[in-house]
Amino acid sequence: MKYVSTRGSAPALDFAGVTLAGLASDGGLYVPEEWPQFSLDEIAAMRGLPYAELAARVMQPFVGDCLSPDRLGELTAKAYGRFAHAAVTPLTQLDERQWLLELFHGPTLAFKDVALQLLGLLFEEFLERDDGSLTIVGATSGDTGSAAIDAVAGLDRVEIFMLHPKGRVSDVQRRQMTTVRAPNVHNIAIDGSFDDAQAMVKRIFTDRDVTAKHRIGAVNSINWARLMAQVVYYFAASLQLGGPDRKQAFSVPTGNFGDVFAGHVAARMGLPVERLIVATNVNDILHRALSAGDYSTGSVTPTAAPSMDIQVSSNFERLLYDVGGRDGMAMAEQMRAFEASRAMQLTNAQREGAAALFTSMRADENDMARAMRWASEACAEIVDPHTAIGLHAARAADLPADVPVVTLVTAHPAKFPDAVERATGSRPALPGRVGDLFAREEAYTELPGTYEAVRDHILANAS
Ligand SMILES: *Cc1c(COP(=O)(O)O)cnc(C)c1O
């Protein structure tokens, strides 16, 4: 399997190459040259497999010759063996058509663990092979940071610098990052928003002062291996609900467009999917883009769902490339214009291509709170603010009545206890597996929100 950049000029790489590279050298994102296909019979034959085996089956075509099927199976068994639920991503029923897909049973209580637990193992595997090392630089709106740090803490060949926007992540999220005391973990709080932090990270990848000395890796969902691992749970959920003989719709609380793009990949591989619902909060650039073709940035409004407080959604470029004719040169041109003016119009091909599978919905704080209350009062389920936005969209979506709607539960409610308590009156308790989070000492460096400050800190502290 070869991977090509959405901007057409970076060299094609194999799976090991894209796993270690993160962002492509032309500023684009890597995508498979073509989508692997499963027939309906092949999908039906996956029914009843344990999650780790299903994962190896779904991912093998993307991995190609880089890992043998046996080795891939060992890695998925190890990654998903750390989950607190034997089904790894269990479904919960809410009513006759609404379902929840629980993705928070990993070590840091958000769906990011599903991909990052595996990514940590893949880094180790590929770095050992060529005796290399990797400096990961990442930006987090909360959950990627803790999941990535948990996945790589203590690894010999990997060092991680994680930027978070100061004061804009929840206490649980921050502590899950800053209380991990391993010599290869460096936490940085910057003055600024998540988008500011993400823009700095992107710049590091193309800064020769840094890249001449360090091999820079990515744990954000610009890393293809993350999206690949997320494709698996769309198959898992569908197979439980009658797939591939029956279609489902999925409602996905969306920020950087990674999780929902994985649903697009599942559909491209042959999984029958009725619809993908992109649920946004009031930071609704994706809703405007999908409903009106208008991809223009505003300023970020902080909400109770901070992992969705995003204006620029990196992975949207992958969709625009894939449905817009897979023309790297045109994509590079379109993105250059966007980066200069912070606004662009989707082409007709992009709009029509996206409309075939995607719809979108925006939820404000009231919609979110109402969805949380409905889940609590009508179904005895406590959901977190991000999931509540997905659930609002799932219930409001215009779909055939016999189609099950699966909302992706992106975080455990105890990560956001204040917002949950405000809406439902009950304060969710942290599961025992996170331990004495509030007793442990924190360590992080505060930096001003300038690129130079961040770059100099990384150069001074990377080993
Ligand atoms: C990361 C995150 C999201 C957004 O996912 P994307 O892949 O960036 O669209 C939504 N909810 C939670 C809880 C998250 O951690």
Coordinates of C-alpha atoms and ligand atoms in Angstrom, one line a residue:
M1 CA 0.0 0.0 0.0
K2 CA 1.3 3.4 -1.0
Y3 CA 0.4 6.7 0.5
V4 CA 0.3 10.0 -1.4
S5 CA 0.0 13.6 -0.1
T6 CA -3.2 15.6 -0.6
R7 CA -1.0 18.4 -2.0
G8 CA 0.6 16.2 -4.7
S9 CA 4.3 16.9 -4.4
A10 CA 5.7 15.0 -1.3
P11 CA 7.2 11.6 -2.1
A12 CA 4.8 8.6 -1.8
L13 CA 5.5 6.5 1.3
D14 CA 4.7 3.1 2.7
F15 CA 2.8 2.5 5.9
A16 CA 5.8 2.6 8.2
G17 CA 6.9 5.8 6.4
V18 CA 3.6 7.6 7.0
T19 CA 3.3 6.5 10.6
L20 CA 6.6 8.1 11.4
A21 CA 6.2 11.1 9.1
G22 CA 3.0 12.7 10.3
L23 CA 2.6 15.7 8.1
A24 CA 3.8 15.4 4.4
S25 CA 6.8 17.6 3.4
D26 CA 4.6 19.7 1.1
G27 CA 2.3 20.6 4.0
G28 CA -0.4 18.1 2.9
L29 CA -1.8 15.0 4.6
Y30 CA -1.1 11.4 3.6
V31 CA -3.9 9.3 2.2
P32 CA -3.9 5.8 0.7
E33 CA -3.3 5.9 -3.1
E34 CA -6.6 3.9 -3.4
W35 CA -9.1 2.5 -0.9
P36 CA -8.9 -1.2 -0.1
Q37 CA -12.2 -3.0 -0.7
F38 CA -14.1 -5.6 1.2
S39 CA -17.0 -7.5 -0.4
L40 CA -20.2 -7.9 1.6
D41 CA -19.4 -11.6 2.1
E42 CA -16.0 -10.6 3.5
I43 CA -17.6 -8.1 5.9
A44 CA -20.2 -10.6 7.0
A45 CA -17.4 -13.1 7.8
M46 CA -16.1 -10.7 10.4
R47 CA -19.2 -11.1 12.6
G48 CA -18.4 -12.3 16.1
L49 CA -14.6 -11.7 16.0
P50 CA -13.0 -10.3 19.2
Y51 CA -12.3 -6.6 18.7
A52 CA -8.5 -7.0 18.5
E53 CA -8.9 -9.6 15.7
L54 CA -11.4 -7.5 13.9
A55 CA -9.0 -4.6 14.1
A56 CA -6.2 -6.6 12.5
R57 CA -8.5 -7.8 9.8
V58 CA -9.7 -4.3 8.9
M59 CA -6.3 -2.7 9.1
Q60 CA -4.2 -5.3 7.3
P61 CA -4.8 -3.9 3.8
F62 CA -3.5 -0.4 5.0
V63 CA -0.4 -1.9 6.6
G64 CA 0.5 -3.9 3.5
D65 CA 4.0 -5.5 3.8
C66 CA 5.1 -3.4 6.7
L67 CA 3.8 -5.9 9.3
S68 CA 2.9 -9.6 8.9
P69 CA -0.7 -10.5 9.8
D70 CA 0.6 -12.3 12.9
R71 CA 2.6 -9.4 14.1
L72 CA -0.3 -6.9 13.5
G73 CA -2.5 -9.3 15.5
E74 CA 0.0 -9.3 18.4
L75 CA 0.1 -5.5 18.4
T76 CA -3.7 -5.1 18.4
A77 CA -4.1 -7.7 21.1
K78 CA -1.6 -5.8 23.3
A79 CA -3.1 -2.3 22.5
Y80 CA -6.8 -3.4 23.2
G81 CA -5.8 -5.6 26.1
R82 CA -5.4 -2.4 28.1
F83 CA -9.0 -1.5 27.7
A84 CA -11.3 -1.8 30.8
H85 CA -14.2 -3.5 28.8
A86 CA -13.9 -6.9 27.1
A87 CA -15.9 -5.6 24.1
V88 CA -13.4 -2.7 23.8
T89 CA -16.1 -0.4 22.2
P90 CA -19.4 -1.7 23.5
L91 CA -22.8 -0.4 22.2
T92 CA -25.5 0.8 24.6
Q93 CA -29.2 1.1 23.6
L94 CA -31.1 4.3 24.4
D95 CA -34.4 3.8 22.7
E96 CA -35.9 2.0 19.7
R97 CA -33.5 3.7 17.3
Q98 CA -30.8 5.6 19.2
W99 CA -27.6 3.8 20.2
L100 CA -24.3 4.9 21.9
L101 CA -21.0 3.5 20.9
E102 CA -18.8 3.8 24.0
L103 CA -15.2 4.7 23.0
F104 CA -14.0 5.7 26.5
H105 CA -12.8 2.4 28.0
G106 CA -9.1 3.1 27.4
P107 CA -6.7 4.4 30.0
T108 CA -7.4 8.1 29.6
L109 CA -11.2 8.0 29.2
A110 CA -11.6 9.3 25.7
F111 CA -11.8 7.8 22.2
K112 CA -8.3 9.0 21.4
D113 CA -7.0 5.9 23.3
V114 CA -8.4 3.6 20.7
A115 CA -5.9 4.9 18.1
L116 CA -3.1 6.1 20.3
Q117 CA -2.5 2.9 22.3
L118 CA -1.8 1.2 19.0
L119 CA 0.2 4.1 17.6
G120 CA 2.6 4.0 20.5
L121 CA 3.3 0.4 19.7
L122 CA 3.7 1.1 16.0
F123 CA 6.2 3.8 16.7
E124 CA 8.3 1.4 18.9
E125 CA 8.1 -1.3 16.2
F126 CA 9.2 0.8 13.3
L127 CA 11.8 2.8 15.2
E128 CA 13.5 -0.4 16.5
R129 CA 13.6 -1.7 13.0
D130 CA 15.8 1.2 11.7
D131 CA 17.4 2.0 15.1
G132 CA 15.9 5.5 15.0
S133 CA 14.3 7.9 17.4
L134 CA 11.4 10.3 17.1
T135 CA 10.5 13.7 18.7
I136 CA 6.8 14.1 18.8
V137 CA 5.4 17.6 18.8
G138 CA 1.7 17.8 19.3
A139 CA -1.1 20.3 20.1
T140 CA -4.1 19.2 22.1
S141 CA -7.5 20.6 22.9
G142 CA -7.5 18.2 25.8
D143 CA -7.8 14.5 25.0
T144 CA -5.1 13.9 22.4
G145 CA -2.5 15.1 24.8
S146 CA -3.3 12.7 27.7
A147 CA -3.9 9.8 25.4
A148 CA -0.6 10.4 23.5
I149 CA 1.4 10.8 26.7
D150 CA -0.1 7.7 28.2
A151 CA 0.8 5.8 25.0
V152 CA 4.5 6.9 24.8
A153 CA 5.5 7.6 28.4
G154 CA 8.7 5.7 29.2
L155 CA 9.4 4.6 25.6
D156 CA 13.2 4.8 24.9
R157 CA 13.1 5.9 21.3
V158 CA 10.3 8.5 21.6
E159 CA 10.2 11.9 23.2
I160 CA 7.0 14.0 23.4
F161 CA 6.4 17.8 23.6
M162 CA 2.7 18.5 24.1
L163 CA 1.2 22.0 23.8
H164 CA -2.1 22.8 25.4
P165 CA -3.9 26.2 25.4
K166 CA -3.5 27.5 29.0
G167 CA -6.7 27.5 31.0
R168 CA -8.8 26.0 28.2
V169 CA -8.7 22.3 29.0
S170 CA -10.5 20.8 32.0
D171 CA -8.7 20.0 35.3
V172 CA -9.0 16.3 34.7
Q173 CA -7.6 16.6 31.1
R174 CA -4.7 18.8 32.3
R175 CA -3.8 16.6 35.2
Q176 CA -3.9 13.5 33.0
M177 CA -1.1 15.1 31.0
T178 CA 0.9 17.0 33.7
T179 CA 1.0 14.3 36.4
V180 CA 2.8 11.8 34.1
R181 CA 6.4 11.9 35.3
A182 CA 8.6 10.3 32.7
P183 CA 11.8 11.8 31.4
N184 CA 10.6 11.6 27.8
V185 CA 7.4 13.7 28.5
H186 CA 7.4 17.5 28.2
N187 CA 4.1 19.5 28.8
I188 CA 3.8 23.1 27.6
A189 CA 0.9 25.5 28.4
I190 CA 0.8 28.3 25.8
D191 CA -1.0 31.6 25.9
G192 CA -3.5 31.2 23.0
S193 CA -6.1 28.9 21.6
F194 CA -5.9 25.3 20.3
D195 CA -5.8 26.7 16.7
D196 CA -2.7 28.8 17.7
A197 CA -1.0 25.7 19.2
Q198 CA -1.9 23.6 16.1
A199 CA -0.5 26.3 13.7
M200 CA 2.8 26.3 15.7
V201 CA 3.0 22.5 15.5
K202 CA 2.5 22.5 11.8
R203 CA 5.2 25.1 11.4
I204 CA 7.7 23.0 13.4
F205 CA 7.4 20.2 10.8
T206 CA 8.7 22.6 8.0
D207 CA 11.3 24.4 10.1
R208 CA 14.7 23.3 9.0
D209 CA 16.4 24.5 12.2
V210 CA 14.4 21.8 13.9
T211 CA 14.1 19.1 11.3
A212 CA 17.9 19.1 10.6
K213 CA 18.5 18.0 14.2
H214 CA 15.4 15.9 15.0
R215 CA 13.0 13.6 13.3
I216 CA 9.6 15.1 14.1
G217 CA 6.6 12.9 14.5
A218 CA 2.9 13.6 14.9
V219 CA 0.2 12.2 17.2
N220 CA -2.5 14.5 16.0
S221 CA -5.0 13.1 13.6
I222 CA -2.9 14.3 10.8
N223 CA -1.2 11.0 11.4
W224 CA -2.8 8.4 9.1
A225 CA -2.4 5.5 11.5
R226 CA -4.7 7.2 13.9
L227 CA -7.5 7.4 11.4
M228 CA -6.9 3.9 10.3
A229 CA -7.4 2.5 13.8
Q230 CA -10.7 4.5 14.2
V231 CA -12.2 2.9 11.0
V232 CA -12.4 -0.4 13.0
Y233 CA -15.2 0.6 15.4
Y234 CA -17.5 1.6 12.5
F235 CA -17.2 -2.0 11.4
A236 CA -17.6 -3.3 14.9
A237 CA -20.8 -1.3 15.5
S238 CA -22.3 -2.1 12.2
L239 CA -21.7 -5.8 12.6
Q240 CA -23.5 -5.7 16.0
L241 CA -26.5 -4.0 14.5
G242 CA -27.2 -6.2 11.5
G243 CA -24.5 -5.0 9.1
P244 CA -23.6 -5.4 6.4
D245 CA -27.2 -6.5 5.5
R246 CA -28.6 -3.4 7.2
K247 CA -27.3 0.2 7.1
Q248 CA -26.7 2.4 10.1
A249 CA -26.2 6.2 10.5
F250 CA -23.5 7.5 12.7
S251 CA -23.5 10.8 14.5
V252 CA -20.0 12.1 15.4
P253 CA -19.1 15.0 17.7
T254 CA -16.5 16.6 15.5
G255 CA -13.5 18.9 15.9
N256 CA -10.6 18.2 13.7
F257 CA -12.7 15.9 11.4
G258 CA -10.6 12.8 12.2
D259 CA -13.2 10.6 13.8
V260 CA -15.9 11.2 11.2
F261 CA -13.4 10.9 8.4
A262 CA -12.7 7.4 9.6
G263 CA -16.4 6.7 9.0
H264 CA -16.0 7.9 5.4
V265 CA -13.1 5.5 5.0
A266 CA -15.2 2.6 6.3
A267 CA -17.8 3.4 3.7
R268 CA -15.2 3.7 1.0
M269 CA -14.0 0.2 1.9
G270 CA -17.4 -1.2 1.3
L271 CA -19.3 -0.9 4.7
P272 CA -22.9 0.0 3.9
V273 CA -23.4 3.3 5.8
E274 CA -26.7 5.3 5.5
R275 CA -25.3 8.6 6.7
L276 CA -22.5 10.3 8.6
I277 CA -23.8 13.2 10.7
V278 CA -21.1 15.8 11.5
A279 CA -22.2 17.4 14.8
T280 CA -20.5 20.7 15.8
N281 CA -20.9 23.1 18.7
V282 CA -21.2 26.8 18.0
N283 CA -17.7 26.7 16.5
D284 CA -19.5 25.6 13.4
I285 CA -17.1 26.0 10.4
L286 CA -17.7 22.4 9.3
H287 CA -21.5 22.9 9.5
R288 CA -21.2 26.0 7.3
A289 CA -18.9 24.2 4.9
L290 CA -21.1 21.1 4.5
S291 CA -24.4 23.0 4.4
A292 CA -23.4 26.1 2.4
G293 CA -19.9 25.4 0.9
D294 CA -18.5 28.2 3.1
Y295 CA -15.2 27.2 4.8
S296 CA -14.3 30.5 6.5
T297 CA -12.8 30.9 9.9
G298 CA -14.1 33.1 12.7
S299 CA -12.7 33.3 16.2
V300 CA -13.0 30.4 18.6
T301 CA -15.8 30.6 21.3
P302 CA -14.9 28.5 24.4
T303 CA -17.6 26.0 25.2
A304 CA -18.3 23.1 27.6
A305 CA -17.1 20.8 24.8
P306 CA -13.5 22.1 24.5
S307 CA -12.3 19.3 22.2
M308 CA -14.6 20.7 19.6
D309 CA -13.6 24.4 20.0
I310 CA -11.8 24.4 16.7
Q311 CA -11.9 26.6 13.7
V312 CA -9.6 24.9 11.3
S313 CA -10.2 21.1 10.9
S314 CA -7.0 19.6 9.5
N315 CA -8.6 16.4 8.2
F316 CA -11.3 18.2 6.2
E317 CA -8.5 18.5 3.6
R318 CA -8.5 14.7 3.2
L319 CA -12.2 14.7 2.5
L320 CA -12.0 17.6 0.0
Y321 CA -9.1 15.9 -1.8
D322 CA -10.9 12.5 -1.9
V323 CA -14.4 13.7 -3.1
G324 CA -13.0 16.6 -5.2
G325 CA -11.2 14.5 -7.8
R326 CA -7.9 13.6 -6.0
D327 CA -6.0 16.4 -7.7
G328 CA -3.0 17.3 -5.5
M329 CA -2.0 20.3 -7.5
A330 CA -5.5 21.8 -7.3
M331 CA -5.7 21.0 -3.6
A332 CA -2.4 22.7 -2.9
E333 CA -3.6 25.8 -4.7
Q334 CA -6.9 25.8 -2.8
M335 CA -5.2 25.4 0.6
R336 CA -2.6 28.1 -0.2
A337 CA -5.4 30.5 -0.9
F338 CA -7.2 29.4 2.3
E339 CA -4.1 29.9 4.4
A340 CA -3.7 33.4 3.0
S341 CA -7.3 34.6 3.4
R342 CA -8.6 32.2 6.1
A343 CA -11.6 31.5 3.9
M344 CA -12.5 29.4 0.9
Q345 CA -15.5 28.1 -1.1
L346 CA -15.9 24.4 -1.7
T347 CA -15.9 23.5 -5.4
N348 CA -19.1 21.9 -6.8
A349 CA -17.5 18.5 -7.0
Q350 CA -16.5 18.8 -3.3
R351 CA -19.9 19.9 -2.2
E352 CA -21.7 17.2 -4.1
G353 CA -19.2 14.5 -3.2
A354 CA -19.5 15.3 0.5
A355 CA -23.4 15.6 0.4
A356 CA -23.6 12.0 -0.8
L357 CA -22.7 10.7 2.7
F358 CA -22.5 13.6 5.1
T359 CA -25.0 15.9 6.7
S360 CA -24.2 18.3 9.5
M361 CA -25.8 19.9 12.5
R362 CA -24.8 22.6 14.9
A363 CA -25.8 22.5 18.6
D364 CA -25.6 25.4 21.0
E365 CA -25.2 25.1 24.8
N366 CA -29.0 24.6 25.3
D367 CA -29.3 21.9 22.8
M368 CA -26.3 20.2 24.5
A369 CA -27.8 20.4 27.9
R370 CA -31.2 19.2 26.7
A371 CA -29.6 16.1 25.1
M372 CA -27.7 15.4 28.4
R373 CA -31.0 15.7 30.3
W374 CA -32.9 13.4 27.9
A375 CA -30.2 10.7 28.1
S376 CA -30.2 11.0 31.9
E377 CA -34.0 11.1 32.5
A378 CA -35.4 8.9 29.7
C379 CA -32.5 6.4 29.4
A380 CA -30.6 6.4 32.7
E381 CA -27.4 7.2 30.8
I382 CA -25.0 10.1 31.7
V383 CA -23.2 11.4 28.6
D384 CA -20.4 14.0 28.4
P385 CA -20.9 17.4 26.7
H386 CA -19.2 16.3 23.4
T387 CA -21.4 13.2 23.2
A388 CA -24.4 15.3 24.0
I389 CA -23.8 17.4 20.9
G390 CA -23.6 14.2 18.8
L391 CA -26.8 12.9 20.5
H392 CA -28.7 16.1 19.8
A393 CA -27.8 15.8 16.1
A394 CA -28.6 12.1 16.0
R395 CA -32.1 12.8 17.4
A396 CA -32.8 15.8 15.1
A397 CA -31.5 14.2 11.9
D398 CA -33.9 13.5 9.1
L399 CA -33.4 9.8 8.4
P400 CA -35.6 6.8 7.4
A401 CA -37.4 5.5 10.6
D402 CA -35.9 2.0 10.4
V403 CA -32.3 3.2 10.4
P404 CA -30.5 2.8 13.7
V405 CA -28.5 5.9 14.6
V406 CA -25.2 5.4 16.5
T407 CA -23.8 8.3 18.4
L408 CA -20.1 8.0 19.1
V409 CA -19.4 8.5 22.8
T410 CA -16.1 10.3 22.6
A411 CA -15.4 10.8 26.3
H412 CA -16.3 9.5 29.7
P413 CA -18.6 12.0 31.5
A414 CA -16.2 12.2 34.5
K415 CA -13.7 14.1 32.3
F416 CA -16.2 17.1 32.3
P417 CA -18.0 16.8 35.7
D418 CA -18.9 20.5 36.0
A419 CA -20.8 20.7 32.8
V420 CA -22.5 17.3 33.4
E421 CA -23.6 18.4 36.9
R422 CA -25.0 21.7 35.6
A423 CA -27.1 19.9 33.1
T424 CA -28.2 16.8 34.9
G425 CA -27.7 17.5 38.6
S426 CA -25.5 14.5 39.1
R427 CA -21.7 14.6 39.3
P428 CA -20.1 11.6 37.6
A429 CA -17.3 9.9 39.5
L430 CA -13.9 9.1 37.9
P431 CA -13.5 5.3 37.2
G432 CA -11.0 3.7 39.5
R433 CA -8.5 3.1 36.8
V434 CA -7.3 6.7 36.7
G435 CA -6.0 6.4 40.2
D436 CA -5.2 9.3 42.5
L437 CA -5.2 12.0 39.8
F438 CA -5.9 14.9 42.1
A439 CA -3.2 13.9 44.6
R440 CA -0.3 13.7 42.2
E441 CA 2.1 16.6 41.5
E442 CA 1.9 18.5 38.2
A443 CA 4.8 19.6 36.0
Y444 CA 4.5 21.8 32.9
T445 CA 6.2 24.8 31.4
E446 CA 4.3 28.0 30.6
L447 CA 5.2 29.8 27.4
P448 CA 4.0 32.9 25.6
G449 CA 2.0 32.2 22.5
T450 CA 4.7 32.9 20.0
Y451 CA 6.2 30.4 17.6
E452 CA 9.8 31.4 18.5
A453 CA 9.3 30.7 22.2
V454 CA 8.0 27.2 21.5
R455 CA 10.6 26.4 19.0
D456 CA 13.5 27.5 21.2
H457 CA 12.1 25.6 24.1
I458 CA 11.9 22.4 22.0
L459 CA 15.5 22.9 20.7
A460 CA 16.8 23.5 24.2
N461 CA 15.1 20.5 25.8
A462 CA 15.0 17.8 23.1
S463 CA 17.7 15.2 23.7
Ligands
LIG1 C1 -10.9 14.8 20.0 C2 -12.3 14.8 20.5 C3 -13.4 15.2 19.6 C4 -13.2 15.6 18.2 O1 -12.7 14.5 17.4 P1 -12.1 14.9 16.0 O2 -11.5 13.6 15.5 O3 -11.0 15.9 16.2 O4 -13.2 15.4 15.1 C5 -14.7 15.1 20.1 N1 -14.9 14.8 21.4 C6 -13.9 14.5 22.3 C7 -14.2 14.1 23.7 C8 -12.6 14.5 21.8 O5 -11.6 14.2 22.7

